[in-house]
Protein backbone atom coordinates (compact mmCIF):
# COMPACT_ATOMS: atom_id res chain seq x y z
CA UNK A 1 3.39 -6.45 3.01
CA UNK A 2 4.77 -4.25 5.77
CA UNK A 3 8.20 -3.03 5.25
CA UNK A 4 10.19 -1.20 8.27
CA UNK A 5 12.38 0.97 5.87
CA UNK A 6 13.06 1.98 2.39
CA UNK A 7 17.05 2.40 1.39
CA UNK A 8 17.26 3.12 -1.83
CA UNK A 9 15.95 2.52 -5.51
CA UNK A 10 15.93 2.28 -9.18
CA UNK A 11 13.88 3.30 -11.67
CA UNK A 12 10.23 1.72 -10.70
CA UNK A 13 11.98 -0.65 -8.24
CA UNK A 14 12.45 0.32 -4.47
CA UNK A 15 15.25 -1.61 -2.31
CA UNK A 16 13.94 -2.18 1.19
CA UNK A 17 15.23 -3.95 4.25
CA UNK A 18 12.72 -5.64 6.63
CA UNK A 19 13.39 -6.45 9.79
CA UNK A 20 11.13 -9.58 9.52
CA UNK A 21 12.76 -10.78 6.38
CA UNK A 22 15.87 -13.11 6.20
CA UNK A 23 17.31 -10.75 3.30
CA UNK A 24 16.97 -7.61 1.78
CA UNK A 25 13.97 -7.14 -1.18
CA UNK A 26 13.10 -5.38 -4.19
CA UNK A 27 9.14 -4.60 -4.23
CA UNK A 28 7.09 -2.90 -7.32
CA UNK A 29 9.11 -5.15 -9.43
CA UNK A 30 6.55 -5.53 -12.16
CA UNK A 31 8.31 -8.14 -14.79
CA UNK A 32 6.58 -10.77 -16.70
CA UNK A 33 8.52 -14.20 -16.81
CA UNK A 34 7.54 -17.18 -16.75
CA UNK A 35 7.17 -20.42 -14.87
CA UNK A 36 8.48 -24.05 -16.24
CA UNK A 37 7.25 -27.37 -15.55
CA UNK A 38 5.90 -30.96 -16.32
CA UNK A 39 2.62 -28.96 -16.94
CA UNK A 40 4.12 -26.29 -19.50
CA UNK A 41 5.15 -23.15 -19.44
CA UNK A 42 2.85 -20.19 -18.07
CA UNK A 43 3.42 -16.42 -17.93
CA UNK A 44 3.26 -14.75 -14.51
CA UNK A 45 4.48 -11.50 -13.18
CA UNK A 46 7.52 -11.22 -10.86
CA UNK A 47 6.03 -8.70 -7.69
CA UNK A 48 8.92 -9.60 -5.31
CA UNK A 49 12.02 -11.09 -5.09
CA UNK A 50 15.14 -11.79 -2.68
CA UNK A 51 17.87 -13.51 -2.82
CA UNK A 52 16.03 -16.32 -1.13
CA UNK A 53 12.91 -16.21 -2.82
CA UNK A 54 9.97 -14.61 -5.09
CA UNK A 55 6.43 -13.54 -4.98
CA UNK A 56 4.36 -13.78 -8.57
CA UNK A 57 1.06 -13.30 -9.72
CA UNK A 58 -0.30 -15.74 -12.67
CA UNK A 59 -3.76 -15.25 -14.63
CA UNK A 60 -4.57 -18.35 -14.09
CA UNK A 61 -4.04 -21.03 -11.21
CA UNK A 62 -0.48 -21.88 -10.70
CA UNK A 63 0.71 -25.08 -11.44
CA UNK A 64 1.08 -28.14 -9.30
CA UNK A 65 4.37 -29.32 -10.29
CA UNK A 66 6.49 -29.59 -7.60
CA UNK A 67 9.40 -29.31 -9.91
CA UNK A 68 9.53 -25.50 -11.50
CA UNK A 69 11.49 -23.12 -12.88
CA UNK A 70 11.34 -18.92 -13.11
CA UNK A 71 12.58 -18.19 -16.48
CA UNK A 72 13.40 -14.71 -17.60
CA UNK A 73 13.21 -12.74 -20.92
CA UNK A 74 16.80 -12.88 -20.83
CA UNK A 75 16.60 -16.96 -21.11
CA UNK A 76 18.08 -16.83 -17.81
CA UNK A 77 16.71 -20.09 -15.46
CA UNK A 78 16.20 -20.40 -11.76
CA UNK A 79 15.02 -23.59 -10.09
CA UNK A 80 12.17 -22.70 -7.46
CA UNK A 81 9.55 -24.56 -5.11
CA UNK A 82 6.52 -23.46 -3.82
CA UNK A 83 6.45 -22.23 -0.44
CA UNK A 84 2.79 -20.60 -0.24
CA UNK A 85 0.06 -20.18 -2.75
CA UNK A 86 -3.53 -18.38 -2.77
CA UNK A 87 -5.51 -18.50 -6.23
CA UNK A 88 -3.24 -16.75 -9.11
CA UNK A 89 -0.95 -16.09 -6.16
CA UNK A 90 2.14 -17.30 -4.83
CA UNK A 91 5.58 -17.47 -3.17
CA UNK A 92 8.32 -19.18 -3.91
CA UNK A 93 11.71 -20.13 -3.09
CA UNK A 94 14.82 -20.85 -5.06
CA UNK A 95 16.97 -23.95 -4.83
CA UNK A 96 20.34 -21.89 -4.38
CA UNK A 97 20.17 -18.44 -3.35
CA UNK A 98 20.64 -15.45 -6.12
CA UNK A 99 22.21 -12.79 -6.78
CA UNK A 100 19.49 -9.86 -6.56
CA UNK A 101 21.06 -7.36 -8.58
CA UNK A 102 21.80 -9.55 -11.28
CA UNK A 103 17.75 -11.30 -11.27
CA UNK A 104 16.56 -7.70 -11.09
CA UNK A 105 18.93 -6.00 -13.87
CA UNK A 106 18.82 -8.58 -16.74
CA UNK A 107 22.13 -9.19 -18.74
CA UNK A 108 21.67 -10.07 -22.30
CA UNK A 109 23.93 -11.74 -24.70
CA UNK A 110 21.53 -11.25 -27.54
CA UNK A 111 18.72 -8.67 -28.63
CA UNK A 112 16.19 -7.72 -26.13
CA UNK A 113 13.22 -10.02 -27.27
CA UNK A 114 9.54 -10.93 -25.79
CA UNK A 115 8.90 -13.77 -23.98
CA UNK A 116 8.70 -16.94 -25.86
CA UNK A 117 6.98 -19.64 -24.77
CA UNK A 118 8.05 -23.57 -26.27
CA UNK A 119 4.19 -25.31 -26.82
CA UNK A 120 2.50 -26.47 -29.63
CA UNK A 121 -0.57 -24.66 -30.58
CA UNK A 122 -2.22 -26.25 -33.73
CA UNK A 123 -3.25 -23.63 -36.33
CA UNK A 124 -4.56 -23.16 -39.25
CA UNK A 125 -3.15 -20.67 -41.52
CA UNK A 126 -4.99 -19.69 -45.32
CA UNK A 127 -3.98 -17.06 -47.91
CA UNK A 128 -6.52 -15.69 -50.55
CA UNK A 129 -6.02 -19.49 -52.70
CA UNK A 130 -4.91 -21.95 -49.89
CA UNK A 131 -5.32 -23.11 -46.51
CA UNK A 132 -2.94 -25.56 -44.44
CA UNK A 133 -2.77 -27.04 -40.45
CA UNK A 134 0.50 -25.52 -39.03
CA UNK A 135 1.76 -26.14 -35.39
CA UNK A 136 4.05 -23.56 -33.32
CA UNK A 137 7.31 -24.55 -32.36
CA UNK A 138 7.36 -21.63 -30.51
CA UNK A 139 5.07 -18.07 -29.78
CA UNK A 140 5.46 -14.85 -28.32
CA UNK A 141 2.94 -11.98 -28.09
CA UNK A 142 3.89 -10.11 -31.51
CA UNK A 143 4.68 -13.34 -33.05
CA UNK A 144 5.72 -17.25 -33.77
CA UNK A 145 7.40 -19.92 -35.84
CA UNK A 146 5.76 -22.32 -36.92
CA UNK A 147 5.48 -25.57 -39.15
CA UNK A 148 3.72 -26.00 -42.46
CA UNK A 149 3.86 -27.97 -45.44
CA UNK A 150 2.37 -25.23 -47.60
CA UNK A 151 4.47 -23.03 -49.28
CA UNK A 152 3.83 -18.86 -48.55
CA UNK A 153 5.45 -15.79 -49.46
CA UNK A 154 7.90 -13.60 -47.88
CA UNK A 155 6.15 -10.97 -46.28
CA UNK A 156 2.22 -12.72 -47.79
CA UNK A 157 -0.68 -11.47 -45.13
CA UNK A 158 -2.04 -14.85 -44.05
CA UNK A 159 -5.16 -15.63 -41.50
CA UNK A 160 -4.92 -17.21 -38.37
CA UNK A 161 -6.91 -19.80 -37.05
CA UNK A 162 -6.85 -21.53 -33.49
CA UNK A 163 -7.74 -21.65 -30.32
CA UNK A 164 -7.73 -18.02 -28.91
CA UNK A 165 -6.78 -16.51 -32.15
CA UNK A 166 -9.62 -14.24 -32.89
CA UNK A 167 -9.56 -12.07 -35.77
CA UNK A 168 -6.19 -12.68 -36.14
CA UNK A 169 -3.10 -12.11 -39.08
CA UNK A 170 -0.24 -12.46 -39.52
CA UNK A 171 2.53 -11.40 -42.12
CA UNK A 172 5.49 -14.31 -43.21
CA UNK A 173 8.52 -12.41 -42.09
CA UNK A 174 10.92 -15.21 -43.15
CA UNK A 175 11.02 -19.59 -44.38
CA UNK A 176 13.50 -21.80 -43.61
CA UNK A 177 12.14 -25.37 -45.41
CA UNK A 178 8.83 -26.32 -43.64
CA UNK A 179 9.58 -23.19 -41.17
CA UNK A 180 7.95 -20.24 -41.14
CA UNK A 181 8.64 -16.61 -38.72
CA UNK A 182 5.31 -14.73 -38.61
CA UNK A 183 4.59 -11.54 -37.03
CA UNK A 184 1.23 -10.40 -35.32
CA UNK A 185 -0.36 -7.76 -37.21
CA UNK A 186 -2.67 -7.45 -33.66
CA UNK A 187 -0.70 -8.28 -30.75
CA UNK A 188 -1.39 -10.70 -27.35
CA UNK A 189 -1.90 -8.52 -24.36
CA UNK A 190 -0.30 -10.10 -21.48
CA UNK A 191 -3.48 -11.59 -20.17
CA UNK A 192 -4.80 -12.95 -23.75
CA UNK A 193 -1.27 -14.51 -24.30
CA UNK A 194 -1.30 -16.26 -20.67
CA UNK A 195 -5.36 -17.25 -20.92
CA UNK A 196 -4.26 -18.94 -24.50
CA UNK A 197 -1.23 -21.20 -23.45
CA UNK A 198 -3.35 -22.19 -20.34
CA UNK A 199 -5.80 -23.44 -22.47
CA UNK A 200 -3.56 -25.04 -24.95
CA UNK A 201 -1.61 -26.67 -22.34
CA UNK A 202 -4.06 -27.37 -19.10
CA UNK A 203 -7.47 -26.67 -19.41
CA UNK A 204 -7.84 -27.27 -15.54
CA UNK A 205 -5.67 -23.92 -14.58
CA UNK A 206 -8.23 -22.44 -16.06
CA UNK A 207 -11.42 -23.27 -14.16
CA UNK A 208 -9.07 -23.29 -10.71
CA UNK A 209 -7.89 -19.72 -11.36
């Protein structure tokens, strides 16, 4: 992208003005969010944005829903469509124009979190004398609730078992009836956690990206 001049910036973001744009941009805007749809919900990386529109980057082909939404890790939502897209890239615009500053420099009502995604992995989850299918209600990269039948232990190291859960543990951080908070004790990177829901949710993203 070819920018005429650079005004100002913040922190790892740079404010620029382009005489072939319809509004004013922030570039290096390096965020992960993530996209909304019929299909699921997939992580992607905010590279540009506007008041008019966004650039991402997905690691994995994006989704063909023409219906979509750019969700933050603030829970805010933005309705979007898809204007251009080139493998695990693409541009998009939003239904009502933003407010930049707001997008870029997230409010949050409640503690700073990671990104959650809503899907349903199955799992399988065993201690040293029992084993039992769970499901996630939802999943994060250091973490997830899920839903057993099996009772476990406050703070009881348990294996996990599922699709693109290798090696992986997890210690019961809190219950809540059939509900169980665990915590990672080896952590998603960004492109293990987005390669997983793909997979979980449609396959076909996969083999496109």
């Amino acid at each position: 992208m070819d920018y005429s001049a650079a005004i100002g910036s913040d922190n790892n973001l740079t404010y620029v003005d382009s005489e072939q744009r319809g509004a004013p941009r922030y570039t290096s805007l390096i965020r992960s969010a993530k996209l909304v749809c019929g299909q699921g919900e997939f992580l992607c990386v905010v590279r540009d944005v506007s008041s008019t529109g966004i650039s991402i980057r997905a690691f994995h082909a994006l989704p063909t829903d023409p219906t979509l939404a750019l969700e933050l890790q603030n829970g805010e939502s933005y309705e979007i469509a898809q204007v251009r897209a080139n493998g695990t890239e693409g541009s998009y615009r939003f239904k009502t124009p933003v407010v930049v500053e707001r997008l870029v420099h997230e409010t949050w009502n409640y503690p700073k979190r990671q990104l959650r995604l809503n899907i349903a992995v199955p799992l399988k989850l065993s201690s040293l004398t029992q084993s039992a299918e769970a499901v996630t209600l939802n999943i994060s990269q250091q973490g997830a609730r899920v839903e057993c039948d099996a009772v476990f232990a406050i703070d009881q190291i348990l294996k996990v078992e599922g699709e693109g859960f290798n090696d992986t543990r997890a210690k019961v951080r809190w219950r809540r009836d059939s509900n169980y908070g665990l915590v990672f004790e080896n952590t998603f990177s960004l492109r293990e956690f987005a390669i997983m829901a793909a997979a979980v949710q449609c396959p076909i993203m996969l083999d496109r990206g």
